């Protein structure tokens, strides 16, 4: 089955700095890679996703890159703000049918004002 | 509108007592449904998933069970809770937004077993 590794487990940055979270996956058939943000005590919510036919996707201050050959993808947050503090999860799956995403273990991002 | 409801939000139960968490989805039909557990505020552990009524797949053997009596209803149960069952339980569906692959999570149920 799919295995997703996520690093680092904790990331501490100063407000305004950039933050990068990296994930690797094992199943070359995976074609959908979402990122979820979970604020303290709340449910995870999708913030950005990328499909295997795209190498990069941006949405304002966040971007995701995908390297299919190396089987890794990364989340980039620029100009971090205190409200970016949360746990971020990457996931990998094969879209279609019985869609079962495999999640990374999460990264706790702390943005210091 | 398309929404996912989960309850209760918080519960404190003694060891050995039963458990029932309920999740319902509105605005979509034949959704995939999932139960996840988070311990210590980190890591999403998939417990059960269902692709249709009466179809339940278990990912982790334990004293929990799941049932799907109706198309848009998913129930997590236990006959006798253990201390290790404490955690944040999340119901999710991939049935909203036209099966794009995105998971929509319920608000979560925080269970404390004493």
CSV table of C-alpha atoms in Angstrom, one decimal, chain A residues 9-10 32 36 38 41-44 46 51 87 89 95 97-101 103 105-108, chain B residues 4 32 34 36 38 41-44 46 49 51 88 90 94 99-103 105-107 110:
chain,number,residue,atom,x,y,z
A,9,UNK,CA,7.3,17.2,12.5
A,10,UNK,CA,7.7,20.6,14.0
A,32,UNK,CA,-3.8,13.3,-6.2
A,36,UNK,CA,-4.9,20.1,4.8
A,38,UNK,CA,-5.8,21.9,11.1
A,41,UNK,CA,-9.2,21.9,18.3
A,42,UNK,CA,-10.7,22.1,14.8
A,43,UNK,CA,-11.2,19.9,11.8
A,44,UNK,CA,-8.7,19.6,9.0
A,46,UNK,CA,-8.2,21.5,2.4
A,51,UNK,CA,-2.7,16.5,-9.5
A,87,UNK,CA,-0.8,21.4,11.9
A,89,UNK,CA,-1.0,17.3,6.7
A,95,UNK,CA,-8.5,9.5,-7.4
A,97,UNK,CA,-13.3,4.4,-7.1
A,98,UNK,CA,-12.8,3.8,-3.5
A,99,UNK,CA,-10.8,6.8,-2.8
A,100,UNK,CA,-8.6,6.2,0.3
A,101,UNK,CA,-6.0,8.9,1.0
A,103,UNK,CA,-1.9,10.9,5.2
A,105,UNK,CA,2.0,12.3,10.2
A,106,UNK,CA,1.6,16.1,10.2
A,107,UNK,CA,3.8,19.1,10.7
A,108,UNK,CA,3.2,21.6,13.5
B,4,UNK,CA,-21.4,16.9,7.1
B,32,UNK,CA,-17.6,7.5,0.6
B,34,UNK,CA,-14.6,7.5,6.8
B,36,UNK,CA,-10.5,8.8,11.6
B,38,UNK,CA,-6.4,11.6,16.3
B,41,UNK,CA,-3.6,16.2,18.6
B,42,UNK,CA,-1.5,14.7,15.8
B,43,UNK,CA,-1.7,12.1,13.1
B,44,UNK,CA,-4.9,11.0,11.3
B,46,UNK,CA,-8.0,5.7,9.5
B,49,UNK,CA,-14.3,3.5,5.6
B,51,UNK,CA,-18.2,2.9,0.0
B,88,UNK,CA,-10.4,13.2,18.7
B,90,UNK,CA,-13.4,12.7,12.9
B,94,UNK,CA,-15.3,12.5,-0.2
B,99,UNK,CA,-15.9,13.5,-6.0
B,100,UNK,CA,-12.9,15.8,-6.7
B,101,UNK,CA,-10.9,13.7,-4.2
B,102,UNK,CA,-11.1,16.4,-1.4
B,103,UNK,CA,-12.1,15.1,2.0
B,105,UNK,CA,-14.4,16.5,7.7
B,106,UNK,CA,-17.0,16.8,10.4
B,107,UNK,CA,-16.5,19.1,13.4
B,110,UNK,CA,-13.5,14.6,21.5
